[in-house]
């Protein structure tokens, strides 16, 4: 009974923190919008509904989804330092968007997301295949290979972007930025909801698959099917996030690692906490970006990248 009371108190405090951050996110920005303005100023109400609410929802969904996607990749690769950033998934999504822009210049956001989904799934599959085949299973070696792989994809994308004269078109996907999120242009991130639901539904099977192919098959589990499912769901989250707000580096790396260090590695029990911490972390970083050089705004991808790279370095040194 005492444990239940303590657990309820902790989650109540966590909910209050999230609601407070959402409130600041909704009412912070260059355009001054206050709560009571929503009842007497039609223009501010429209701006609030079209811009502020979509931005806050996108922050929560992307923060939760990308953090969980990173945790799934870490389970399937059996490596703590694997994430969409260190597996080439973000660069693959950008390459998919670039391909759509080259072959279908007037493609819709949905079509670009489908291209990004296909490229991300293929790249993630190749990366996991490589992880299982390589003999040197160093904790640091695998993510460094992933970073090199991502750099190659990024270089190829940049080359073709210059060749076709569309470098400016892909700049918005190079660095995560929520300032352009508006109603009618962000709905793709809602794919995070079914993706997270699928991950939670198959949490136990993903955990078993993360223990190795032979162990999973000895328990009668279809190892390949679970890996394909996990990679497809991760690709859904990454592609929908990148096509909507751009690439946010290291988010799927630092959040799962920090949470696991505190509460352990129970996959099903840890998922809600990872989703919560990812959402809170992204809300805080976004508020920092809005207030740091007010009235201008620092892209959130830059802030998360700086914090994430420092945490990544600390984790590597600690593990060594």
PDB file of C-alpha atoms in Angstrom:
ATOM      1  CA  UNK A   1       0.000   0.000   0.000  1.00  0.00           C
ATOM      2  CA  UNK A   2       2.861   2.370   0.853  1.00  0.00           C
ATOM      3  CA  UNK A   3       4.500   1.587  -2.498  1.00  0.00           C
ATOM      4  CA  UNK A   4       1.266   2.358  -4.350  1.00  0.00           C
ATOM      5  CA  UNK A   5       0.906   5.649  -2.508  1.00  0.00           C
ATOM      6  CA  UNK A   6       4.496   6.615  -3.291  1.00  0.00           C
ATOM      7  CA  UNK A   7       4.075   5.596  -6.928  1.00  0.00           C
ATOM      8  CA  UNK A   8       0.868   7.621  -7.216  1.00  0.00           C
ATOM      9  CA  UNK A   9       2.568  10.653  -5.662  1.00  0.00           C
ATOM     10  CA  UNK A  10       5.530  10.411  -8.036  1.00  0.00           C
ATOM     11  CA  UNK A  11       3.356  10.146 -11.137  1.00  0.00           C
ATOM     12  CA  UNK A  12       1.118  12.973  -9.892  1.00  0.00           C
ATOM     13  CA  UNK A  13       4.177  15.208  -9.534  1.00  0.00           C
ATOM     14  CA  UNK A  14       5.394  14.111 -12.962  1.00  0.00           C
ATOM     15  CA  UNK A  15       2.014  14.974 -14.485  1.00  0.00           C
ATOM     16  CA  UNK A  16       2.062  18.410 -12.851  1.00  0.00           C
ATOM     17  CA  UNK A  17       5.558  19.070 -14.245  1.00  0.00           C
ATOM     18  CA  UNK A  18       4.420  18.068 -17.739  1.00  0.00           C
ATOM     19  CA  UNK A  19       1.314  20.270 -17.538  1.00  0.00           C
ATOM     20  CA  UNK A  20       3.360  23.257 -16.335  1.00  0.00           C
ATOM     21  CA  UNK A  21       5.824  22.833 -19.216  1.00  0.00           C
ATOM     22  CA  UNK A  22       2.936  22.530 -21.671  1.00  0.00           C
ATOM     23  CA  UNK A  23       1.444  25.748 -20.278  1.00  0.00           C
ATOM     24  CA  UNK A  24       4.729  27.630 -20.754  1.00  0.00           C
ATOM     25  CA  UNK A  25       5.083  26.153 -24.239  1.00  0.00           C
ATOM     26  CA  UNK A  26       1.586  27.302 -25.191  1.00  0.00           C
ATOM     27  CA  UNK A  27       2.022  30.853 -23.923  1.00  0.00           C
ATOM     28  CA  UNK A  28       5.700  31.557 -24.687  1.00  0.00           C
ATOM     29  CA  UNK A  29       6.793  33.181 -27.914  1.00  0.00           C
ATOM     30  CA  UNK A  30       7.323  36.383 -29.846  1.00  0.00           C
ATOM     31  CA  UNK A  31       3.589  36.895 -30.281  1.00  0.00           C
ATOM     32  CA  UNK A  32       2.167  37.791 -26.893  1.00  0.00           C
ATOM     33  CA  UNK A  33      -0.784  35.484 -26.211  1.00  0.00           C
ATOM     34  CA  UNK A  34      -2.257  35.274 -22.724  1.00  0.00           C
ATOM     35  CA  UNK A  35      -4.893  32.922 -21.416  1.00  0.00           C
ATOM     36  CA  UNK A  36      -7.629  35.532 -21.088  1.00  0.00           C
ATOM     37  CA  UNK A  37      -6.930  36.771 -24.631  1.00  0.00           C
ATOM     38  CA  UNK A  38      -8.364  33.518 -25.944  1.00  0.00           C
ATOM     39  CA  UNK A  39     -11.854  34.567 -24.834  1.00  0.00           C
ATOM     40  CA  UNK A  40     -11.872  38.094 -26.282  1.00  0.00           C
ATOM     41  CA  UNK A  41      -9.430  38.273 -29.194  1.00  0.00           C
ATOM     42  CA  UNK A  42     -10.385  36.219 -32.241  1.00  0.00           C
ATOM     43  CA  UNK A  43      -7.061  36.701 -34.026  1.00  0.00           C
ATOM     44  CA  UNK A  44      -5.045  35.476 -31.049  1.00  0.00           C
ATOM     45  CA  UNK A  45      -7.392  32.519 -30.609  1.00  0.00           C
ATOM     46  CA  UNK A  46      -6.851  31.508 -34.240  1.00  0.00           C
ATOM     47  CA  UNK A  47      -3.073  31.863 -33.852  1.00  0.00           C
ATOM     48  CA  UNK A  48      -3.195  29.794 -30.659  1.00  0.00           C
ATOM     49  CA  UNK A  49      -5.132  26.980 -32.344  1.00  0.00           C
ATOM     50  CA  UNK A  50      -3.183  27.030 -35.617  1.00  0.00           C
ATOM     51  CA  UNK A  51       0.351  27.428 -34.222  1.00  0.00           C
ATOM     52  CA  UNK A  52       0.814  27.045 -30.471  1.00  0.00           C
ATOM     53  CA  UNK A  53      -1.273  23.906 -29.881  1.00  0.00           C
ATOM     54  CA  UNK A  54       0.223  21.980 -32.858  1.00  0.00           C
ATOM     55  CA  UNK A  55       3.738  22.947 -31.747  1.00  0.00           C
ATOM     56  CA  UNK A  56       3.227  21.696 -28.192  1.00  0.00           C
ATOM     57  CA  UNK A  57       1.592  18.457 -29.365  1.00  0.00           C
ATOM     58  CA  UNK A  58       4.410  17.881 -31.863  1.00  0.00           C
ATOM     59  CA  UNK A  59       7.016  18.393 -29.130  1.00  0.00           C
ATOM     60  CA  UNK A  60       5.370  15.790 -26.912  1.00  0.00           C
ATOM     61  CA  UNK A  61       4.840  13.247 -29.683  1.00  0.00           C
ATOM     62  CA  UNK A  62       8.309  13.594 -31.220  1.00  0.00           C
ATOM     63  CA  UNK A  63      10.037  13.589 -27.827  1.00  0.00           C
ATOM     64  CA  UNK A  64       8.209  10.450 -26.721  1.00  0.00           C
ATOM     65  CA  UNK A  65       8.351   8.619 -30.033  1.00  0.00           C
ATOM     66  CA  UNK A  66      12.008   9.167 -30.914  1.00  0.00           C
ATOM     67  CA  UNK A  67      13.103   8.275 -27.364  1.00  0.00           C
ATOM     68  CA  UNK A  68      11.186   4.988 -27.506  1.00  0.00           C
ATOM     69  CA  UNK A  69      12.484   4.305 -31.034  1.00  0.00           C
ATOM     70  CA  UNK A  70      16.018   4.638 -29.723  1.00  0.00           C
ATOM     71  CA  UNK A  71      15.266   2.189 -26.910  1.00  0.00           C
ATOM     72  CA  UNK A  72      13.902  -0.366 -29.396  1.00  0.00           C
ATOM     73  CA  UNK A  73      17.033  -0.069 -31.551  1.00  0.00           C
ATOM     74  CA  UNK A  74      19.191  -0.577 -28.465  1.00  0.00           C
ATOM     75  CA  UNK A  75      17.271  -3.723 -27.575  1.00  0.00           C
ATOM     76  CA  UNK A  76      17.424  -5.230 -31.064  1.00  0.00           C
ATOM     77  CA  UNK A  77      21.110  -4.400 -31.545  1.00  0.00           C
ATOM     78  CA  UNK A  78      22.075  -5.345 -27.958  1.00  0.00           C
ATOM     79  CA  UNK A  79      24.036  -2.116 -27.743  1.00  0.00           C
ATOM     80  CA  UNK A  80      23.373   0.839 -25.434  1.00  0.00           C
ATOM     81  CA  UNK A  81      24.859   3.385 -27.812  1.00  0.00           C
ATOM     82  CA  UNK A  82      22.712   2.610 -30.847  1.00  0.00           C
ATOM     83  CA  UNK A  83      19.998   5.122 -31.737  1.00  0.00           C
ATOM     84  CA  UNK A  84      18.524   6.777 -34.850  1.00  0.00           C
ATOM     85  CA  UNK A  85      21.515   9.137 -34.714  1.00  0.00           C
ATOM     86  CA  UNK A  86      24.205   6.454 -34.428  1.00  0.00           C
ATOM     87  CA  UNK A  87      22.650   3.979 -36.879  1.00  0.00           C
ATOM     88  CA  UNK A  88      22.230   6.245 -39.896  1.00  0.00           C
ATOM     89  CA  UNK A  89      18.427   6.289 -39.614  1.00  0.00           C
ATOM     90  CA  UNK A  90      18.133  10.088 -39.530  1.00  0.00           C
ATOM     91  CA  UNK A  91      20.357  10.475 -42.584  1.00  0.00           C
ATOM     92  CA  UNK A  92      18.402   7.748 -44.389  1.00  0.00           C
ATOM     93  CA  UNK A  93      15.144   9.607 -43.737  1.00  0.00           C
ATOM     94  CA  UNK A  94      16.655  12.797 -45.165  1.00  0.00           C
ATOM     95  CA  UNK A  95      17.878  10.841 -48.206  1.00  0.00           C
ATOM     96  CA  UNK A  96      14.348   9.521 -48.718  1.00  0.00           C
ATOM     97  CA  UNK A  97      12.930  13.052 -48.635  1.00  0.00           C
ATOM     98  CA  UNK A  98      15.597  14.191 -51.094  1.00  0.00           C
ATOM     99  CA  UNK A  99      14.727  11.322 -53.439  1.00  0.00           C
ATOM    100  CA  UNK A 100      11.073  12.333 -53.365  1.00  0.00           C
ATOM    101  CA  UNK A 101      12.002  15.942 -54.148  1.00  0.00           C
ATOM    102  CA  UNK A 102      14.144  14.848 -57.116  1.00  0.00           C
ATOM    103  CA  UNK A 103      11.721  12.406 -58.745  1.00  0.00           C
ATOM    104  CA  UNK A 104       8.439  13.983 -57.614  1.00  0.00           C
ATOM    105  CA  UNK A 105       9.173  17.698 -57.132  1.00  0.00           C
ATOM    106  CA  UNK A 106       5.589  18.589 -56.198  1.00  0.00           C
ATOM    107  CA  UNK A 107       5.084  15.599 -53.919  1.00  0.00           C
ATOM    108  CA  UNK A 108       2.889  15.952 -50.849  1.00  0.00           C
ATOM    109  CA  UNK A 109       4.114  15.638 -47.291  1.00  0.00           C
ATOM    110  CA  UNK A 110       2.624  12.135 -47.130  1.00  0.00           C
ATOM    111  CA  UNK A 111       4.534  10.975 -50.233  1.00  0.00           C
ATOM    112  CA  UNK A 112       7.797  12.352 -48.842  1.00  0.00           C
ATOM    113  CA  UNK A 113       7.143  10.526 -45.595  1.00  0.00           C
ATOM    114  CA  UNK A 114       6.616   7.263 -47.497  1.00  0.00           C
ATOM    115  CA  UNK A 115       9.978   7.695 -49.230  1.00  0.00           C
ATOM    116  CA  UNK A 116      11.611   8.511 -45.900  1.00  0.00           C
ATOM    117  CA  UNK A 117       9.949   5.456 -44.330  1.00  0.00           C
ATOM    118  CA  UNK A 118      11.259   3.134 -47.037  1.00  0.00           C
ATOM    119  CA  UNK A 119      14.830   4.451 -46.886  1.00  0.00           C
ATOM    120  CA  UNK A 120      14.859   4.400 -43.074  1.00  0.00           C
ATOM    121  CA  UNK A 121      13.564   0.829 -42.879  1.00  0.00           C
ATOM    122  CA  UNK A 122      16.116  -0.409 -45.418  1.00  0.00           C
ATOM    123  CA  UNK A 123      18.979   1.376 -43.681  1.00  0.00           C
ATOM    124  CA  UNK A 124      17.948   0.148 -40.235  1.00  0.00           C
ATOM    125  CA  UNK A 125      17.705  -3.415 -41.532  1.00  0.00           C
ATOM    126  CA  UNK A 126      21.177  -3.213 -43.072  1.00  0.00           C
ATOM    127  CA  UNK A 127      22.588  -1.773 -39.860  1.00  0.00           C
ATOM    128  CA  UNK A 128      21.074  -4.516 -37.655  1.00  0.00           C
ATOM    129  CA  UNK A 129      22.264  -7.132 -40.149  1.00  0.00           C
ATOM    130  CA  UNK A 130      25.760  -5.698 -39.948  1.00  0.00           C
ATOM    131  CA  UNK A 131      25.657  -5.633 -36.126  1.00  0.00           C
ATOM    132  CA  UNK A 132      24.803  -9.328 -36.023  1.00  0.00           C
ATOM    133  CA  UNK A 133      27.517 -10.260 -38.523  1.00  0.00           C
ATOM    134  CA  UNK A 134      30.440  -8.241 -37.193  1.00  0.00           C
ATOM    135  CA  UNK A 135      32.777 -10.177 -34.927  1.00  0.00           C
ATOM    136  CA  UNK A 136      34.114  -7.237 -32.952  1.00  0.00           C
ATOM    137  CA  UNK A 137      31.149  -6.513 -30.646  1.00  0.00           C
ATOM    138  CA  UNK A 138      32.712  -3.572 -28.834  1.00  0.00           C
ATOM    139  CA  UNK A 139      30.161  -1.300 -27.165  1.00  0.00           C
ATOM    140  CA  UNK A 140      31.729   1.779 -28.768  1.00  0.00           C
ATOM    141  CA  UNK A 141      32.731   0.255 -32.119  1.00  0.00           C
ATOM    142  CA  UNK A 142      29.190  -0.412 -33.392  1.00  0.00           C
ATOM    143  CA  UNK A 143      27.762   3.126 -32.927  1.00  0.00           C
ATOM    144  CA  UNK A 144      30.925   4.663 -34.390  1.00  0.00           C
ATOM    145  CA  UNK A 145      30.429   2.533 -37.488  1.00  0.00           C
ATOM    146  CA  UNK A 146      26.832   3.755 -37.551  1.00  0.00           C
ATOM    147  CA  UNK A 147      27.992   7.371 -37.398  1.00  0.00           C
ATOM    148  CA  UNK A 148      30.369   6.737 -40.299  1.00  0.00           C
ATOM    149  CA  UNK A 149      27.568   5.054 -42.239  1.00  0.00           C
ATOM    150  CA  UNK A 150      25.310   8.042 -41.591  1.00  0.00           C
ATOM    151  CA  UNK A 151      28.046  10.449 -42.694  1.00  0.00           C
ATOM    152  CA  UNK A 152      28.344   8.588 -46.011  1.00  0.00           C
ATOM    153  CA  UNK A 153      24.577   8.817 -46.558  1.00  0.00           C
ATOM    154  CA  UNK A 154      24.653  12.521 -45.690  1.00  0.00           C
ATOM    155  CA  UNK A 155      27.516  13.147 -48.136  1.00  0.00           C
ATOM    156  CA  UNK A 156      25.670  11.339 -50.934  1.00  0.00           C
ATOM    157  CA  UNK A 157      22.497  13.331 -50.203  1.00  0.00           C
ATOM    158  CA  UNK A 158      24.402  16.618 -50.237  1.00  0.00           C
ATOM    159  CA  UNK A 159      26.067  15.734 -53.543  1.00  0.00           C
ATOM    160  CA  UNK A 160      22.757  15.029 -55.310  1.00  0.00           C
ATOM    161  CA  UNK A 161      21.137  18.064 -53.683  1.00  0.00           C
ATOM    162  CA  UNK A 162      23.867  20.303 -55.142  1.00  0.00           C
ATOM    163  CA  UNK A 163      23.655  18.524 -58.490  1.00  0.00           C
ATOM    164  CA  UNK A 164      19.912  19.176 -58.760  1.00  0.00           C
ATOM    165  CA  UNK A 165      20.062  22.636 -57.231  1.00  0.00           C
ATOM    166  CA  UNK A 166      17.757  21.883 -54.310  1.00  0.00           C
ATOM    167  CA  UNK A 167      20.125  22.402 -51.392  1.00  0.00           C
ATOM    168  CA  UNK A 168      17.827  25.066 -49.965  1.00  0.00           C
ATOM    169  CA  UNK A 169      14.894  22.653 -50.095  1.00  0.00           C
ATOM    170  CA  UNK A 170      16.543  20.141 -47.791  1.00  0.00           C
ATOM    171  CA  UNK A 171      17.945  22.634 -45.283  1.00  0.00           C
ATOM    172  CA  UNK A 172      14.760  22.467 -43.202  1.00  0.00           C
ATOM    173  CA  UNK A 173      15.337  18.742 -42.583  1.00  0.00           C
ATOM    174  CA  UNK A 174      18.994  19.057 -41.631  1.00  0.00           C
ATOM    175  CA  UNK A 175      18.334  20.492 -38.171  1.00  0.00           C
ATOM    176  CA  UNK A 176      15.230  20.006 -36.050  1.00  0.00           C
ATOM    177  CA  UNK A 177      13.067  23.112 -35.709  1.00  0.00           C
ATOM    178  CA  UNK A 178       9.503  23.393 -34.401  1.00  0.00           C
ATOM    179  CA  UNK A 179       9.020  27.059 -35.291  1.00  0.00           C
ATOM    180  CA  UNK A 180       7.299  26.199 -38.586  1.00  0.00           C
ATOM    181  CA  UNK A 181       4.911  23.625 -37.126  1.00  0.00           C
ATOM    182  CA  UNK A 182       1.354  24.641 -37.952  1.00  0.00           C
ATOM    183  CA  UNK A 183      -2.057  23.080 -38.279  1.00  0.00           C
ATOM    184  CA  UNK A 184      -2.294  21.088 -41.503  1.00  0.00           C
ATOM    185  CA  UNK A 185       1.488  20.548 -41.695  1.00  0.00           C
ATOM    186  CA  UNK A 186       2.286  18.449 -38.645  1.00  0.00           C
ATOM    187  CA  UNK A 187      -0.334  15.707 -38.584  1.00  0.00           C
ATOM    188  CA  UNK A 188       2.194  13.095 -39.748  1.00  0.00           C
ATOM    189  CA  UNK A 189       3.649  12.962 -36.226  1.00  0.00           C
ATOM    190  CA  UNK A 190       0.429  11.367 -35.000  1.00  0.00           C
ATOM    191  CA  UNK A 191       1.797   8.132 -36.501  1.00  0.00           C
ATOM    192  CA  UNK A 192       3.861   8.034 -33.319  1.00  0.00           C
ATOM    193  CA  UNK A 193       0.732   7.013 -31.369  1.00  0.00           C
ATOM    194  CA  UNK A 194       0.035   3.693 -33.161  1.00  0.00           C
ATOM    195  CA  UNK A 195       3.782   3.041 -33.359  1.00  0.00           C
ATOM    196  CA  UNK A 196       4.192   3.361 -29.593  1.00  0.00           C
ATOM    197  CA  UNK A 197       1.066   1.235 -29.045  1.00  0.00           C
ATOM    198  CA  UNK A 198       2.546  -1.554 -31.207  1.00  0.00           C
ATOM    199  CA  UNK A 199       5.852  -1.368 -29.338  1.00  0.00           C
ATOM    200  CA  UNK A 200       4.090  -1.632 -25.974  1.00  0.00           C
ATOM    201  CA  UNK A 201       1.952  -4.525 -27.222  1.00  0.00           C
ATOM    202  CA  UNK A 202       5.031  -6.474 -28.364  1.00  0.00           C
ATOM    203  CA  UNK A 203       7.309  -5.287 -25.555  1.00  0.00           C
ATOM    204  CA  UNK A 204       7.936  -8.764 -24.137  1.00  0.00           C
ATOM    205  CA  UNK A 205       8.711 -10.253 -27.547  1.00  0.00           C
ATOM    206  CA  UNK A 206      11.088  -7.390 -28.373  1.00  0.00           C
ATOM    207  CA  UNK A 207      12.836  -8.035 -25.064  1.00  0.00           C
ATOM    208  CA  UNK A 208      13.273 -11.717 -25.933  1.00  0.00           C
ATOM    209  CA  UNK A 209      14.485 -10.856 -29.448  1.00  0.00           C
ATOM    210  CA  UNK A 210      17.026  -8.520 -27.870  1.00  0.00           C
ATOM    211  CA  UNK A 211      18.573 -11.488 -26.056  1.00  0.00           C
ATOM    212  CA  UNK A 212      19.729 -13.015 -29.318  1.00  0.00           C
ATOM    213  CA  UNK A 213      18.442 -15.036 -32.232  1.00  0.00           C
ATOM    214  CA  UNK A 214      19.219 -18.473 -30.798  1.00  0.00           C
ATOM    215  CA  UNK A 215      17.614 -17.650 -27.439  1.00  0.00           C
ATOM    216  CA  UNK A 216      14.483 -16.262 -29.114  1.00  0.00           C
ATOM    217  CA  UNK A 217      14.080 -19.275 -31.409  1.00  0.00           C
ATOM    218  CA  UNK A 218      14.580 -21.676 -28.498  1.00  0.00           C
ATOM    219  CA  UNK A 219      11.461 -20.129 -26.950  1.00  0.00           C
ATOM    220  CA  UNK A 220       9.499 -20.584 -30.170  1.00  0.00           C
ATOM    221  CA  UNK A 221       9.605 -16.898 -31.143  1.00  0.00           C
ATOM    222  CA  UNK A 222       9.800 -15.837 -34.778  1.00  0.00           C
ATOM    223  CA  UNK A 223      12.956 -13.766 -34.417  1.00  0.00           C
ATOM    224  CA  UNK A 224      12.985 -12.310 -37.933  1.00  0.00           C
ATOM    225  CA  UNK A 225       9.329 -11.232 -37.719  1.00  0.00           C
ATOM    226  CA  UNK A 226       9.895  -9.359 -34.456  1.00  0.00           C
ATOM    227  CA  UNK A 227      13.023  -7.655 -35.800  1.00  0.00           C
ATOM    228  CA  UNK A 228      11.183  -6.598 -38.972  1.00  0.00           C
ATOM    229  CA  UNK A 229       8.269  -5.315 -36.903  1.00  0.00           C
ATOM    230  CA  UNK A 230      10.536  -3.393 -34.550  1.00  0.00           C
ATOM    231  CA  UNK A 231      12.511  -1.804 -37.379  1.00  0.00           C
ATOM    232  CA  UNK A 232       9.339  -0.889 -39.268  1.00  0.00           C
ATOM    233  CA  UNK A 233       7.863   0.829 -36.212  1.00  0.00           C
ATOM    234  CA  UNK A 234      11.141   2.671 -35.579  1.00  0.00           C
ATOM    235  CA  UNK A 235      11.145   3.755 -39.223  1.00  0.00           C
ATOM    236  CA  UNK A 236       7.577   5.061 -38.862  1.00  0.00           C
ATOM    237  CA  UNK A 237       8.560   7.213 -35.895  1.00  0.00           C
ATOM    238  CA  UNK A 238      11.798   8.527 -37.407  1.00  0.00           C
ATOM    239  CA  UNK A 239      10.380   9.286 -40.860  1.00  0.00           C
ATOM    240  CA  UNK A 240       7.260  11.048 -39.533  1.00  0.00           C
ATOM    241  CA  UNK A 241       9.406  13.112 -37.156  1.00  0.00           C
ATOM    242  CA  UNK A 242      12.021  14.113 -39.736  1.00  0.00           C
ATOM    243  CA  UNK A 243       9.504  15.021 -42.431  1.00  0.00           C
ATOM    244  CA  UNK A 244       7.597  17.203 -39.956  1.00  0.00           C
ATOM    245  CA  UNK A 245      10.242  18.961 -37.833  1.00  0.00           C
ATOM    246  CA  UNK A 246      13.613  17.793 -39.160  1.00  0.00           C
ATOM    247  CA  UNK A 247      16.371  15.736 -37.577  1.00  0.00           C
ATOM    248  CA  UNK A 248      16.862  15.917 -33.807  1.00  0.00           C
ATOM    249  CA  UNK A 249      20.192  14.242 -32.989  1.00  0.00           C
ATOM    250  CA  UNK A 250      20.981  12.121 -29.920  1.00  0.00           C
ATOM    251  CA  UNK A 251      17.423  12.279 -28.497  1.00  0.00           C
ATOM    252  CA  UNK A 252      16.911   8.534 -28.910  1.00  0.00           C
ATOM    253  CA  UNK A 253      20.313   7.897 -27.353  1.00  0.00           C
ATOM    254  CA  UNK A 254      20.516   9.932 -24.169  1.00  0.00           C
ATOM    255  CA  UNK A 255      16.949   9.567 -22.862  1.00  0.00           C
ATOM    256  CA  UNK A 256      16.811   5.707 -22.826  1.00  0.00           C
ATOM    257  CA  UNK A 257      20.293   5.502 -21.328  1.00  0.00           C
ATOM    258  CA  UNK A 258      19.611   7.993 -18.554  1.00  0.00           C
ATOM    259  CA  UNK A 259      16.278   6.363 -17.680  1.00  0.00           C
ATOM    260  CA  UNK A 260      17.790   2.857 -17.710  1.00  0.00           C
ATOM    261  CA  UNK A 261      20.601   3.977 -15.428  1.00  0.00           C
ATOM    262  CA  UNK A 262      18.014   5.164 -12.895  1.00  0.00           C
ATOM    263  CA  UNK A 263      15.198   2.588 -13.019  1.00  0.00           C
ATOM    264  CA  UNK A 264      16.696  -0.461 -14.756  1.00  0.00           C
ATOM    265  CA  UNK A 265      16.107  -2.287 -18.033  1.00  0.00           C
ATOM    266  CA  UNK A 266      12.604  -3.755 -17.716  1.00  0.00           C
ATOM    267  CA  UNK A 267      11.353  -2.953 -21.216  1.00  0.00           C
ATOM    268  CA  UNK A 268       7.594  -2.841 -20.605  1.00  0.00           C
ATOM    269  CA  UNK A 269       7.839  -0.998 -17.277  1.00  0.00           C
ATOM    270  CA  UNK A 270      10.388   1.499 -18.595  1.00  0.00           C
ATOM    271  CA  UNK A 271       8.547   2.497 -21.789  1.00  0.00           C
ATOM    272  CA  UNK A 272       6.094   4.984 -20.186  1.00  0.00           C
ATOM    273  CA  UNK A 273       8.916   6.640 -18.268  1.00  0.00           C
ATOM    274  CA  UNK A 274      11.088   6.942 -21.388  1.00  0.00           C
ATOM    275  CA  UNK A 275       8.168   8.496 -23.270  1.00  0.00           C
ATOM    276  CA  UNK A 276       7.577  10.951 -20.417  1.00  0.00           C
ATOM    277  CA  UNK A 277      11.230  11.965 -20.025  1.00  0.00           C
ATOM    278  CA  UNK A 278      11.610  12.379 -23.791  1.00  0.00           C
ATOM    279  CA  UNK A 279       8.593  14.696 -23.955  1.00  0.00           C
ATOM    280  CA  UNK A 280       9.706  16.744 -20.927  1.00  0.00           C
ATOM    281  CA  UNK A 281      13.284  16.998 -22.206  1.00  0.00           C
ATOM    282  CA  UNK A 282      12.168  18.254 -25.608  1.00  0.00           C
ATOM    283  CA  UNK A 283       9.749  20.767 -24.073  1.00  0.00           C
ATOM    284  CA  UNK A 284      12.558  22.165 -21.915  1.00  0.00           C
ATOM    285  CA  UNK A 285      14.975  22.375 -24.849  1.00  0.00           C
ATOM    286  CA  UNK A 286      12.338  24.118 -26.959  1.00  0.00           C
ATOM    287  CA  UNK A 287      11.688  26.706 -24.237  1.00  0.00           C
ATOM    288  CA  UNK A 288      15.443  27.276 -23.955  1.00  0.00           C
ATOM    289  CA  UNK A 289      15.625  27.845 -27.701  1.00  0.00           C
ATOM    290  CA  UNK A 290      12.792  30.370 -27.590  1.00  0.00           C
ATOM    291  CA  UNK A 291      14.169  32.366 -24.651  1.00  0.00           C
ATOM    292  CA  UNK A 292      17.936  32.114 -25.147  1.00  0.00           C
ATOM    293  CA  UNK A 293      18.230  34.922 -27.734  1.00  0.00           C
ATOM    294  CA  UNK A 294      14.696  36.318 -27.501  1.00  0.00           C
ATOM    295  CA  UNK A 295      12.985  37.517 -29.705  1.00  0.00           C
ATOM    296  CA  UNK A 296      14.955  35.250 -32.048  1.00  0.00           C
ATOM    297  CA  UNK A 297      14.874  31.468 -31.773  1.00  0.00           C
ATOM    298  CA  UNK A 298      17.631  28.865 -31.636  1.00  0.00           C
ATOM    299  CA  UNK A 299      16.668  25.629 -33.482  1.00  0.00           C
ATOM    300  CA  UNK A 300      15.915  22.880 -31.026  1.00  0.00           C
ATOM    301  CA  UNK A 301      18.076  20.447 -32.995  1.00  0.00           C
ATOM    302  CA  UNK A 302      21.120  22.553 -32.156  1.00  0.00           C
ATOM    303  CA  UNK A 303      20.345  22.598 -28.420  1.00  0.00           C
ATOM    304  CA  UNK A 304      19.602  18.872 -28.238  1.00  0.00           C
ATOM    305  CA  UNK A 305      22.692  18.161 -30.354  1.00  0.00           C
ATOM    306  CA  UNK A 306      24.990  20.058 -27.986  1.00  0.00           C
ATOM    307  CA  UNK A 307      23.517  18.457 -24.859  1.00  0.00           C
ATOM    308  CA  UNK A 308      23.339  15.030 -26.484  1.00  0.00           C
ATOM    309  CA  UNK A 309      26.918  15.044 -27.728  1.00  0.00           C
ATOM    310  CA  UNK A 310      28.190  15.913 -24.251  1.00  0.00           C
ATOM    311  CA  UNK A 311      26.089  13.179 -22.620  1.00  0.00           C
ATOM    312  CA  UNK A 312      27.163  10.713 -25.337  1.00  0.00           C
ATOM    313  CA  UNK A 313      30.818  11.448 -24.595  1.00  0.00           C
ATOM    314  CA  UNK A 314      30.243  11.049 -20.852  1.00  0.00           C
ATOM    315  CA  UNK A 315      28.480   7.701 -21.374  1.00  0.00           C
ATOM    316  CA  UNK A 316      31.319   6.429 -23.581  1.00  0.00           C
ATOM    317  CA  UNK A 317      33.976   7.439 -21.037  1.00  0.00           C
ATOM    318  CA  UNK A 318      31.953   5.926 -18.212  1.00  0.00           C
ATOM    319  CA  UNK A 319      31.456   2.657 -20.050  1.00  0.00           C
ATOM    320  CA  UNK A 320      35.167   2.456 -20.912  1.00  0.00           C
TER     321      UNK A 320
END
